[in-house]
């Protein structure tokens, strides 16, 4: 059974930083890429970042590309998202997910419980 657990969210001020972690199990990195999407109340979900499990290539939505960094420790089945210079537009519930494409579309097939990120003044 696929299980995904996101953690590390919290309340931060504008310009602050958070590091999210995703603990994943029940799948093979040979078959799935891992990444993040977010959703705020009243808004559609938005792909944030994805890392190719085979070669480490990373992808980001334009609004976070110069502020967020995704990384992975495949041996520990863990993926991280370092978020710097946060602004209120980054507020939302962040989910980690699996996708078996090429990461570009961030069309996630599985996801678990998200972690809430709130950015305020």
mmCIF file with all atom_site columns, C-alpha atoms in Angstrom:
data_model
loop_
_atom_site.group_PDB
_atom_site.id
_atom_site.type_symbol
_atom_site.label_atom_id
_atom_site.label_alt_id
_atom_site.label_comp_id
_atom_site.label_asym_id
_atom_site.label_entity_id
_atom_site.label_seq_id
_atom_site.pdbx_PDB_ins_code
_atom_site.Cartn_x
_atom_site.Cartn_y
_atom_site.Cartn_z
_atom_site.occupancy
_atom_site.B_iso_or_equiv
_atom_site.pdbx_formal_charge
_atom_site.auth_seq_id
_atom_site.auth_comp_id
_atom_site.auth_asym_id
_atom_site.auth_atom_id
_atom_site.pdbx_PDB_model_num
ATOM 1   C CA . UNK A 1 1   ? 0.000   0.000  0.000   1.00 0.00 ? 1   UNK A CA 1
ATOM 2   C CA . UNK A 1 2   ? 1.310   3.413  -0.947  1.00 0.00 ? 2   UNK A CA 1
ATOM 3   C CA . UNK A 1 3   ? 1.737   5.710  2.024   1.00 0.00 ? 3   UNK A CA 1
ATOM 4   C CA . UNK A 1 4   ? 2.855   9.336  1.907   1.00 0.00 ? 4   UNK A CA 1
ATOM 5   C CA . UNK A 1 5   ? 3.328   11.566 4.922   1.00 0.00 ? 5   UNK A CA 1
ATOM 6   C CA . UNK A 1 6   ? 4.154   15.257 4.652   1.00 0.00 ? 6   UNK A CA 1
ATOM 7   C CA . UNK A 1 7   ? 5.474   17.240 7.588   1.00 0.00 ? 7   UNK A CA 1
ATOM 8   C CA . UNK A 1 8   ? 7.273   20.461 8.447   1.00 0.00 ? 8   UNK A CA 1
ATOM 9   C CA . UNK A 1 9   ? 4.591   23.055 7.817   1.00 0.00 ? 9   UNK A CA 1
ATOM 10  C CA . UNK A 1 10  ? 3.839   25.900 10.152  1.00 0.00 ? 10  UNK A CA 1
ATOM 11  C CA . UNK A 1 11  ? 3.269   29.617 10.561  1.00 0.00 ? 11  UNK A CA 1
ATOM 12  C CA . UNK A 1 12  ? 6.013   31.932 9.328   1.00 0.00 ? 12  UNK A CA 1
ATOM 13  C CA . UNK A 1 13  ? 6.348   35.623 8.574   1.00 0.00 ? 13  UNK A CA 1
ATOM 14  C CA . UNK A 1 14  ? 6.987   37.066 5.144   1.00 0.00 ? 14  UNK A CA 1
ATOM 15  C CA . UNK A 1 15  ? 10.551  36.332 4.160   1.00 0.00 ? 15  UNK A CA 1
ATOM 16  C CA . UNK A 1 16  ? 10.842  33.327 6.432   1.00 0.00 ? 16  UNK A CA 1
ATOM 17  C CA . UNK A 1 17  ? 11.793  29.767 5.579   1.00 0.00 ? 17  UNK A CA 1
ATOM 18  C CA . UNK A 1 18  ? 10.466  26.272 6.109   1.00 0.00 ? 18  UNK A CA 1
ATOM 19  C CA . UNK A 1 19  ? 11.720  22.826 5.232   1.00 0.00 ? 19  UNK A CA 1
ATOM 20  C CA . UNK A 1 20  ? 9.106   20.236 4.374   1.00 0.00 ? 20  UNK A CA 1
ATOM 21  C CA . UNK A 1 21  ? 9.721   16.507 4.420   1.00 0.00 ? 21  UNK A CA 1
ATOM 22  C CA . UNK A 1 22  ? 7.883   13.655 2.760   1.00 0.00 ? 22  UNK A CA 1
ATOM 23  C CA . UNK A 1 23  ? 8.216   10.128 4.061   1.00 0.00 ? 23  UNK A CA 1
ATOM 24  C CA . UNK A 1 24  ? 7.058   7.661  1.445   1.00 0.00 ? 24  UNK A CA 1
ATOM 25  C CA . UNK A 1 25  ? 6.668   3.898  1.278   1.00 0.00 ? 25  UNK A CA 1
ATOM 26  C CA . UNK A 1 26  ? 4.953   1.196  -0.705  1.00 0.00 ? 26  UNK A CA 1
ATOM 27  C CA . UNK A 1 27  ? 6.433   2.072  -4.096  1.00 0.00 ? 27  UNK A CA 1
ATOM 28  C CA . UNK A 1 28  ? 9.638   1.900  -6.074  1.00 0.00 ? 28  UNK A CA 1
ATOM 29  C CA . UNK A 1 29  ? 11.709  4.907  -7.083  1.00 0.00 ? 29  UNK A CA 1
ATOM 30  C CA . UNK A 1 30  ? 12.368  3.022  -10.292 1.00 0.00 ? 30  UNK A CA 1
ATOM 31  C CA . UNK A 1 31  ? 8.717   3.506  -11.211 1.00 0.00 ? 31  UNK A CA 1
ATOM 32  C CA . UNK A 1 32  ? 7.647   6.805  -9.653  1.00 0.00 ? 32  UNK A CA 1
ATOM 33  C CA . UNK A 1 33  ? 8.877   10.354 -9.347  1.00 0.00 ? 33  UNK A CA 1
ATOM 34  C CA . UNK A 1 34  ? 8.150   12.302 -6.176  1.00 0.00 ? 34  UNK A CA 1
ATOM 35  C CA . UNK A 1 35  ? 7.119   15.897 -5.781  1.00 0.00 ? 35  UNK A CA 1
ATOM 36  C CA . UNK A 1 36  ? 4.878   18.482 -4.187  1.00 0.00 ? 36  UNK A CA 1
ATOM 37  C CA . UNK A 1 37  ? 1.661   20.310 -4.941  1.00 0.00 ? 37  UNK A CA 1
ATOM 38  C CA . UNK A 1 38  ? -0.286  22.817 -2.890  1.00 0.00 ? 38  UNK A CA 1
ATOM 39  C CA . UNK A 1 39  ? -3.846  23.985 -2.472  1.00 0.00 ? 39  UNK A CA 1
ATOM 40  C CA . UNK A 1 40  ? -5.367  27.016 -0.795  1.00 0.00 ? 40  UNK A CA 1
ATOM 41  C CA . UNK A 1 41  ? -9.062  27.286 0.151   1.00 0.00 ? 41  UNK A CA 1
ATOM 42  C CA . UNK A 1 42  ? -11.136 28.240 -2.860  1.00 0.00 ? 42  UNK A CA 1
ATOM 43  C CA . UNK A 1 43  ? -8.289  27.667 -5.297  1.00 0.00 ? 43  UNK A CA 1
ATOM 44  C CA . UNK A 1 44  ? -7.341  24.762 -7.494  1.00 0.00 ? 44  UNK A CA 1
ATOM 45  C CA . UNK A 1 45  ? -4.322  22.687 -6.696  1.00 0.00 ? 45  UNK A CA 1
ATOM 46  C CA . UNK A 1 46  ? -1.029  23.859 -8.116  1.00 0.00 ? 46  UNK A CA 1
ATOM 47  C CA . UNK A 1 47  ? 2.018   21.777 -8.871  1.00 0.00 ? 47  UNK A CA 1
ATOM 48  C CA . UNK A 1 48  ? 5.021   23.148 -7.002  1.00 0.00 ? 48  UNK A CA 1
ATOM 49  C CA . UNK A 1 49  ? 8.010   20.919 -7.620  1.00 0.00 ? 49  UNK A CA 1
ATOM 50  C CA . UNK A 1 50  ? 9.030   17.457 -8.741  1.00 0.00 ? 50  UNK A CA 1
ATOM 51  C CA . UNK A 1 51  ? 12.252  15.479 -8.760  1.00 0.00 ? 51  UNK A CA 1
ATOM 52  C CA . UNK A 1 52  ? 13.070  12.746 -11.226 1.00 0.00 ? 52  UNK A CA 1
ATOM 53  C CA . UNK A 1 53  ? 13.900  9.685  -9.160  1.00 0.00 ? 53  UNK A CA 1
ATOM 54  C CA . UNK A 1 54  ? 16.340  8.244  -11.672 1.00 0.00 ? 54  UNK A CA 1
ATOM 55  C CA . UNK A 1 55  ? 18.594  11.152 -12.599 1.00 0.00 ? 55  UNK A CA 1
ATOM 56  C CA . UNK A 1 56  ? 17.758  13.816 -10.017 1.00 0.00 ? 56  UNK A CA 1
ATOM 57  C CA . UNK A 1 57  ? 16.466  16.388 -12.489 1.00 0.00 ? 57  UNK A CA 1
ATOM 58  C CA . UNK A 1 58  ? 14.266  18.926 -10.720 1.00 0.00 ? 58  UNK A CA 1
ATOM 59  C CA . UNK A 1 59  ? 11.275  20.948 -11.863 1.00 0.00 ? 59  UNK A CA 1
ATOM 60  C CA . UNK A 1 60  ? 9.539   23.956 -10.342 1.00 0.00 ? 60  UNK A CA 1
ATOM 61  C CA . UNK A 1 61  ? 6.575   26.150 -11.043 1.00 0.00 ? 61  UNK A CA 1
ATOM 62  C CA . UNK A 1 62  ? 7.819   29.568 -12.119 1.00 0.00 ? 62  UNK A CA 1
ATOM 63  C CA . UNK A 1 63  ? 6.646   31.417 -9.010  1.00 0.00 ? 63  UNK A CA 1
ATOM 64  C CA . UNK A 1 64  ? 8.925   29.375 -6.721  1.00 0.00 ? 64  UNK A CA 1
ATOM 65  C CA . UNK A 1 65  ? 11.811  28.446 -8.986  1.00 0.00 ? 65  UNK A CA 1
ATOM 66  C CA . UNK A 1 66  ? 14.268  30.927 -7.468  1.00 0.00 ? 66  UNK A CA 1
ATOM 67  C CA . UNK A 1 67  ? 13.198  30.342 -3.861  1.00 0.00 ? 67  UNK A CA 1
ATOM 68  C CA . UNK A 1 68  ? 12.436  26.625 -3.371  1.00 0.00 ? 68  UNK A CA 1
ATOM 69  C CA . UNK A 1 69  ? 14.726  23.627 -3.636  1.00 0.00 ? 69  UNK A CA 1
ATOM 70  C CA . UNK A 1 70  ? 13.627  20.011 -3.824  1.00 0.00 ? 70  UNK A CA 1
ATOM 71  C CA . UNK A 1 71  ? 15.970  17.189 -2.863  1.00 0.00 ? 71  UNK A CA 1
ATOM 72  C CA . UNK A 1 72  ? 15.734  13.503 -2.080  1.00 0.00 ? 72  UNK A CA 1
ATOM 73  C CA . UNK A 1 73  ? 17.336  10.777 -0.037  1.00 0.00 ? 73  UNK A CA 1
ATOM 74  C CA . UNK A 1 74  ? 16.151  7.687  -1.855  1.00 0.00 ? 74  UNK A CA 1
ATOM 75  C CA . UNK A 1 75  ? 17.812  5.302  0.581   1.00 0.00 ? 75  UNK A CA 1
ATOM 76  C CA . UNK A 1 76  ? 15.633  6.749  3.327   1.00 0.00 ? 76  UNK A CA 1
ATOM 77  C CA . UNK A 1 77  ? 12.545  7.109  1.124   1.00 0.00 ? 77  UNK A CA 1
ATOM 78  C CA . UNK A 1 78  ? 12.417  10.801 1.938   1.00 0.00 ? 78  UNK A CA 1
ATOM 79  C CA . UNK A 1 79  ? 11.985  13.912 -0.199  1.00 0.00 ? 79  UNK A CA 1
ATOM 80  C CA . UNK A 1 80  ? 12.479  17.457 1.037   1.00 0.00 ? 80  UNK A CA 1
ATOM 81  C CA . UNK A 1 81  ? 11.325  20.888 -0.036  1.00 0.00 ? 81  UNK A CA 1
ATOM 82  C CA . UNK A 1 82  ? 13.374  23.821 1.233   1.00 0.00 ? 82  UNK A CA 1
ATOM 83  C CA . UNK A 1 83  ? 11.280  26.973 0.978   1.00 0.00 ? 83  UNK A CA 1
ATOM 84  C CA . UNK A 1 84  ? 12.956  30.372 1.357   1.00 0.00 ? 84  UNK A CA 1
ATOM 85  C CA . UNK A 1 85  ? 11.730  33.959 1.107   1.00 0.00 ? 85  UNK A CA 1
ATOM 86  C CA . UNK A 1 86  ? 8.158   32.922 1.685   1.00 0.00 ? 86  UNK A CA 1
ATOM 87  C CA . UNK A 1 87  ? 5.316   35.265 0.811   1.00 0.00 ? 87  UNK A CA 1
ATOM 88  C CA . UNK A 1 88  ? 1.541   35.101 1.435   1.00 0.00 ? 88  UNK A CA 1
ATOM 89  C CA . UNK A 1 89  ? 0.945   33.598 -2.011  1.00 0.00 ? 89  UNK A CA 1
ATOM 90  C CA . UNK A 1 90  ? 2.773   30.509 -0.764  1.00 0.00 ? 90  UNK A CA 1
ATOM 91  C CA . UNK A 1 91  ? 0.108   29.860 1.861   1.00 0.00 ? 91  UNK A CA 1
ATOM 92  C CA . UNK A 1 92  ? -1.710  26.573 1.462   1.00 0.00 ? 92  UNK A CA 1
ATOM 93  C CA . UNK A 1 93  ? -1.743  22.896 2.275   1.00 0.00 ? 93  UNK A CA 1
ATOM 94  C CA . UNK A 1 94  ? 1.282   21.185 0.767   1.00 0.00 ? 94  UNK A CA 1
ATOM 95  C CA . UNK A 1 95  ? 1.030   17.576 -0.335  1.00 0.00 ? 95  UNK A CA 1
ATOM 96  C CA . UNK A 1 96  ? 3.715   15.221 -1.502  1.00 0.00 ? 96  UNK A CA 1
ATOM 97  C CA . UNK A 1 97  ? 2.782   12.855 -4.272  1.00 0.00 ? 97  UNK A CA 1
ATOM 98  C CA . UNK A 1 98  ? 3.952   10.211 -6.711  1.00 0.00 ? 98  UNK A CA 1
ATOM 99  C CA . UNK A 1 99  ? 3.760   10.352 -10.467 1.00 0.00 ? 99  UNK A CA 1
ATOM 100 C CA . UNK A 1 100 ? 4.927   7.811  -13.018 1.00 0.00 ? 100 UNK A CA 1
ATOM 101 C CA . UNK A 1 101 ? 5.381   10.117 -15.961 1.00 0.00 ? 101 UNK A CA 1
ATOM 102 C CA . UNK A 1 102 ? 8.421   12.272 -16.615 1.00 0.00 ? 102 UNK A CA 1
ATOM 103 C CA . UNK A 1 103 ? 7.809   14.853 -13.854 1.00 0.00 ? 103 UNK A CA 1
ATOM 104 C CA . UNK A 1 104 ? 7.206   17.751 -16.219 1.00 0.00 ? 104 UNK A CA 1
ATOM 105 C CA . UNK A 1 105 ? 3.418   17.767 -15.943 1.00 0.00 ? 105 UNK A CA 1
ATOM 106 C CA . UNK A 1 106 ? 3.405   17.014 -12.203 1.00 0.00 ? 106 UNK A CA 1
ATOM 107 C CA . UNK A 1 107 ? 0.348   14.832 -12.769 1.00 0.00 ? 107 UNK A CA 1
ATOM 108 C CA . UNK A 1 108 ? 0.435   13.042 -9.459  1.00 0.00 ? 108 UNK A CA 1
ATOM 109 C CA . UNK A 1 109 ? -1.148  9.612  -9.134  1.00 0.00 ? 109 UNK A CA 1
ATOM 110 C CA . UNK A 1 110 ? -0.950  9.235  -5.362  1.00 0.00 ? 110 UNK A CA 1
ATOM 111 C CA . UNK A 1 111 ? -0.772  11.616 -2.429  1.00 0.00 ? 111 UNK A CA 1
ATOM 112 C CA . UNK A 1 112 ? -1.311  11.582 1.287   1.00 0.00 ? 112 UNK A CA 1
ATOM 113 C CA . UNK A 1 113 ? -2.207  13.957 4.072   1.00 0.00 ? 113 UNK A CA 1
ATOM 114 C CA . UNK A 1 114 ? -0.791  17.422 3.544   1.00 0.00 ? 114 UNK A CA 1
ATOM 115 C CA . UNK A 1 115 ? 0.940   19.858 5.847   1.00 0.00 ? 115 UNK A CA 1
ATOM 116 C CA . UNK A 1 116 ? -0.293  23.424 6.287   1.00 0.00 ? 116 UNK A CA 1
ATOM 117 C CA . UNK A 1 117 ? 1.964   26.361 5.459   1.00 0.00 ? 117 UNK A CA 1
ATOM 118 C CA . UNK A 1 118 ? 0.770   29.802 6.529   1.00 0.00 ? 118 UNK A CA 1
ATOM 119 C CA . UNK A 1 119 ? 2.721   32.947 5.651   1.00 0.00 ? 119 UNK A CA 1
ATOM 120 C CA . UNK A 1 120 ? 1.694   36.188 7.322   1.00 0.00 ? 120 UNK A CA 1
ATOM 121 C CA . UNK A 1 121 ? 3.018   39.605 8.278   1.00 0.00 ? 121 UNK A CA 1
#
